[in-house]
Amino acid sequence: MVIISNSSRRASTTMEKMESLGFDTSLFLGAITSGELTHQYLQRRDDDWFAALGKCCIHVTWKGRGAISLEGLGLQVVEKVEEAEFVLAHGTEALGLSSANPDFVTVEARDLRVMPGTLAAKYEKLGGEVKWMGKPDKIIYKSAMELAGVDAF
């Protein structure tokens, strides 16, 4: 069994979370998260869309939940839009936006919290280019099938 999640976090962090919740992680082949996919694609850059991105990004993350790892990506996080080549959401004027978590909302306690997918959808509606990296896009299911050793598409 493979865990498929729209979490912005890396797969290893998701497996650690499953273990902390009492799951026997040896029963899973692994996890594919939208954050893991985004990390892999930013690292490899073998996809045309990701290959065209620069190295300077605005990194939108939910600090209250801890930092998202950018280790090994060679990215330079900038604070000024003028210095950015893309937005990594965990823009303006033709900046590509990679949504490492396409969920629109999440439930936290009794509240609904806005998630990066809301920003990405609005950005796309306004004419920006968005690369969706989690459910329901087929890329996450293809990666899960590869992890499980199943011919994908």
mmCIF file of C-alpha atoms in Angstrom:
data_model
loop_
_atom_site.group_PDB
_atom_site.id
_atom_site.type_symbol
_atom_site.label_atom_id
_atom_site.label_comp_id
_atom_site.label_asym_id
_atom_site.label_seq_id
_atom_site.Cartn_x
_atom_site.Cartn_y
_atom_site.Cartn_z
ATOM 1 C CA MET A 1 0.000 0.000 0.000
ATOM 2 C CA VAL A 2 1.225 3.501 -0.860
ATOM 3 C CA ILE A 3 0.104 6.611 1.010
ATOM 4 C CA ILE A 4 -0.901 9.433 -1.351
ATOM 5 C CA SER A 5 -1.132 12.836 0.304
ATOM 6 C CA ASN A 6 -1.423 16.480 -0.697
ATOM 7 C CA SER A 7 0.916 17.381 2.155
ATOM 8 C CA SER A 8 3.618 19.954 1.356
ATOM 9 C CA ARG A 9 5.998 17.858 3.429
ATOM 10 C CA ARG A 10 8.533 15.307 2.221
ATOM 11 C CA ALA A 11 7.536 11.626 2.137
ATOM 12 C CA SER A 12 9.870 10.704 5.019
ATOM 13 C CA THR A 13 8.169 13.260 7.272
ATOM 14 C CA THR A 14 4.780 11.789 6.368
ATOM 15 C CA MET A 15 5.959 8.287 7.256
ATOM 16 C CA GLU A 16 7.309 9.571 10.590
ATOM 17 C CA LYS A 17 3.916 11.169 11.256
ATOM 18 C CA MET A 18 2.136 7.876 10.456
ATOM 19 C CA GLU A 19 4.424 6.075 12.910
ATOM 20 C CA SER A 20 3.733 8.672 15.609
ATOM 21 C CA LEU A 21 0.009 8.037 15.074
ATOM 22 C CA GLY A 22 0.549 4.348 15.833
ATOM 23 C CA PHE A 23 0.692 2.907 12.308
ATOM 24 C CA ASP A 24 3.129 0.096 11.514
ATOM 25 C CA THR A 25 4.990 1.757 8.636
ATOM 26 C CA SER A 26 6.461 -1.574 7.513
ATOM 27 C CA LEU A 27 2.992 -2.307 6.100
ATOM 28 C CA PHE A 28 3.403 0.518 3.566
ATOM 29 C CA LEU A 29 5.612 0.581 0.476
ATOM 30 C CA GLY A 30 6.060 4.268 1.151
ATOM 31 C CA ALA A 31 4.427 7.627 0.643
ATOM 32 C CA ILE A 32 4.065 10.022 -2.240
ATOM 33 C CA THR A 33 3.238 13.558 -1.187
ATOM 34 C CA SER A 34 2.750 16.608 -3.350
ATOM 35 C CA GLY A 35 5.654 18.170 -1.430
ATOM 36 C CA GLU A 36 7.900 15.194 -2.252
ATOM 37 C CA LEU A 37 6.957 15.423 -5.936
ATOM 38 C CA THR A 38 7.655 19.135 -6.008
ATOM 39 C CA HIS A 39 11.033 18.582 -4.338
ATOM 40 C CA GLN A 40 11.971 15.826 -6.831
ATOM 41 C CA TYR A 41 10.927 17.845 -9.873
ATOM 42 C CA LEU A 42 12.752 20.961 -8.658
ATOM 43 C CA GLN A 43 15.850 18.841 -8.046
ATOM 44 C CA ARG A 44 15.856 16.907 -11.344
ATOM 45 C CA ARG A 45 14.483 19.638 -13.617
ATOM 46 C CA ASP A 46 13.830 17.037 -16.341
ATOM 47 C CA ASP A 47 10.303 18.346 -16.883
ATOM 48 C CA ASP A 48 10.122 21.285 -19.337
ATOM 49 C CA TRP A 49 8.041 23.396 -16.967
ATOM 50 C CA PHE A 50 10.452 22.956 -14.062
ATOM 51 C CA ALA A 51 13.527 23.217 -16.297
ATOM 52 C CA ALA A 52 12.400 26.710 -17.312
ATOM 53 C CA LEU A 53 12.197 27.954 -13.719
ATOM 54 C CA GLY A 54 15.059 29.974 -12.350
ATOM 55 C CA LYS A 55 16.742 29.488 -8.984
ATOM 56 C CA CYS A 56 15.357 32.523 -7.131
ATOM 57 C CA CYS A 57 11.969 31.979 -5.538
ATOM 58 C CA ILE A 58 9.522 33.407 -3.094
ATOM 59 C CA HIS A 59 8.796 30.553 -0.698
ATOM 60 C CA VAL A 60 5.287 30.742 0.743
ATOM 61 C CA THR A 61 5.060 28.382 3.701
ATOM 62 C CA TRP A 62 3.034 27.958 6.870
ATOM 63 C CA LYS A 63 5.644 28.820 9.492
ATOM 64 C CA GLY A 64 3.421 27.714 12.362
ATOM 65 C CA ARG A 65 3.708 24.125 11.123
ATOM 66 C CA GLY A 66 7.472 24.152 10.639
ATOM 67 C CA ALA A 67 9.735 24.799 7.693
ATOM 68 C CA ILE A 68 9.548 22.827 4.461
ATOM 69 C CA SER A 69 12.934 21.424 3.390
ATOM 70 C CA LEU A 70 14.545 22.998 0.338
ATOM 71 C CA GLU A 71 17.766 21.043 0.947
ATOM 72 C CA GLY A 72 19.626 19.988 -2.178
ATOM 73 C CA LEU A 73 17.589 22.169 -4.537
ATOM 74 C CA GLY A 74 20.098 24.969 -5.031
ATOM 75 C CA LEU A 75 17.357 27.560 -4.607
ATOM 76 C CA GLN A 76 17.822 31.072 -3.350
ATOM 77 C CA VAL A 77 14.817 32.244 -1.344
ATOM 78 C CA VAL A 78 14.191 35.951 -1.899
ATOM 79 C CA GLU A 79 11.733 38.311 -0.250
ATOM 80 C CA LYS A 80 11.238 40.849 -3.035
ATOM 81 C CA VAL A 81 8.994 39.956 -5.972
ATOM 82 C CA GLU A 82 11.375 41.837 -8.268
ATOM 83 C CA GLU A 83 14.130 39.321 -7.417
ATOM 84 C CA ALA A 84 11.959 36.206 -7.855
ATOM 85 C CA GLU A 85 11.875 33.926 -10.871
ATOM 86 C CA PHE A 86 9.019 31.821 -9.510
ATOM 87 C CA VAL A 87 6.795 31.296 -6.487
ATOM 88 C CA LEU A 88 6.956 28.081 -4.494
ATOM 89 C CA ALA A 89 3.739 27.804 -2.456
ATOM 90 C CA HIS A 90 3.619 25.258 0.301
ATOM 91 C CA GLY A 91 3.149 36.569 -7.989
ATOM 92 C CA THR A 92 3.096 38.690 -10.351
ATOM 93 C CA GLU A 93 3.670 39.128 -14.085
ATOM 94 C CA ALA A 94 4.301 35.711 -15.594
ATOM 95 C CA LEU A 95 5.934 34.081 -12.585
ATOM 96 C CA GLY A 96 5.249 30.358 -12.568
ATOM 97 C CA LEU A 97 3.677 29.030 -9.375
ATOM 98 C CA SER A 98 4.322 25.477 -8.202
ATOM 99 C CA SER A 99 1.633 24.411 -5.743
ATOM 100 C CA ALA A 100 3.187 21.811 -3.449
ATOM 101 C CA ASN A 101 -0.191 21.380 -1.749
ATOM 102 C CA PRO A 102 -3.217 21.767 -4.032
ATOM 103 C CA ASP A 103 -5.774 21.474 -1.228
ATOM 104 C CA PHE A 104 -8.064 24.503 -0.933
ATOM 105 C CA VAL A 105 -8.749 24.148 2.791
ATOM 106 C CA THR A 106 -7.822 21.927 5.704
ATOM 107 C CA VAL A 107 -9.569 21.252 8.977
ATOM 108 C CA GLU A 108 -7.660 22.322 12.064
ATOM 109 C CA ALA A 109 -9.515 21.745 15.305
ATOM 110 C CA ARG A 110 -12.953 23.161 14.439
ATOM 111 C CA ASP A 111 -11.788 25.690 11.872
ATOM 112 C CA LEU A 112 -11.193 25.580 8.146
ATOM 113 C CA ARG A 113 -7.794 26.985 7.180
ATOM 114 C CA VAL A 114 -6.983 28.283 3.719
ATOM 115 C CA MET A 115 -4.322 26.198 1.962
ATOM 116 C CA PRO A 116 -1.977 26.903 -1.000
ATOM 117 C CA GLY A 117 -4.428 25.453 -3.549
ATOM 118 C CA THR A 118 -6.702 28.451 -2.964
ATOM 119 C CA LEU A 119 -3.891 30.839 -3.898
ATOM 120 C CA ALA A 120 -2.901 28.693 -6.876
ATOM 121 C CA ALA A 121 -6.470 28.526 -8.232
ATOM 122 C CA LYS A 122 -6.891 32.284 -7.932
ATOM 123 C CA TYR A 123 -3.483 32.836 -9.534
ATOM 124 C CA GLU A 124 -4.430 30.545 -12.430
ATOM 125 C CA LYS A 125 -7.802 32.284 -12.842
ATOM 126 C CA LEU A 126 -5.976 35.605 -13.100
ATOM 127 C CA GLY A 127 -3.864 34.216 -15.944
ATOM 128 C CA GLY A 128 -0.818 32.915 -14.075
ATOM 129 C CA GLU A 129 0.708 29.559 -14.916
ATOM 130 C CA VAL A 130 0.373 26.939 -12.176
ATOM 131 C CA LYS A 131 1.958 23.495 -11.885
ATOM 132 C CA TRP A 132 -0.303 21.360 -9.686
ATOM 133 C CA MET A 133 1.729 18.705 -7.853
ATOM 134 C CA GLY A 134 -0.823 16.648 -5.903
ATOM 135 C CA LYS A 135 -4.280 15.126 -6.030
ATOM 136 C CA PRO A 136 -6.214 15.098 -8.286
ATOM 137 C CA ASP A 137 -3.479 15.621 -10.925
ATOM 138 C CA LYS A 138 -2.290 12.353 -12.493
ATOM 139 C CA ILE A 139 1.382 13.055 -11.658
ATOM 140 C CA ILE A 140 0.963 11.967 -8.018
ATOM 141 C CA TYR A 141 -0.830 8.732 -8.979
ATOM 142 C CA LYS A 142 1.832 7.938 -11.578
ATOM 143 C CA SER A 143 4.538 8.372 -8.932
ATOM 144 C CA ALA A 144 2.623 6.183 -6.469
ATOM 145 C CA MET A 145 2.290 3.456 -9.108
ATOM 146 C CA GLU A 146 6.021 3.643 -9.854
ATOM 147 C CA LEU A 147 6.754 3.334 -6.119
ATOM 148 C CA ALA A 148 4.511 0.249 -6.012
ATOM 149 C CA GLY A 149 6.232 -1.248 -9.074
ATOM 150 C CA VAL A 150 3.142 -0.978 -11.277
ATOM 151 C CA ASP A 151 3.368 0.155 -14.909
ATOM 152 C CA ALA A 152 2.118 3.725 -14.886
ATOM 153 C CA PHE A 153 0.023 5.010 -17.750
#
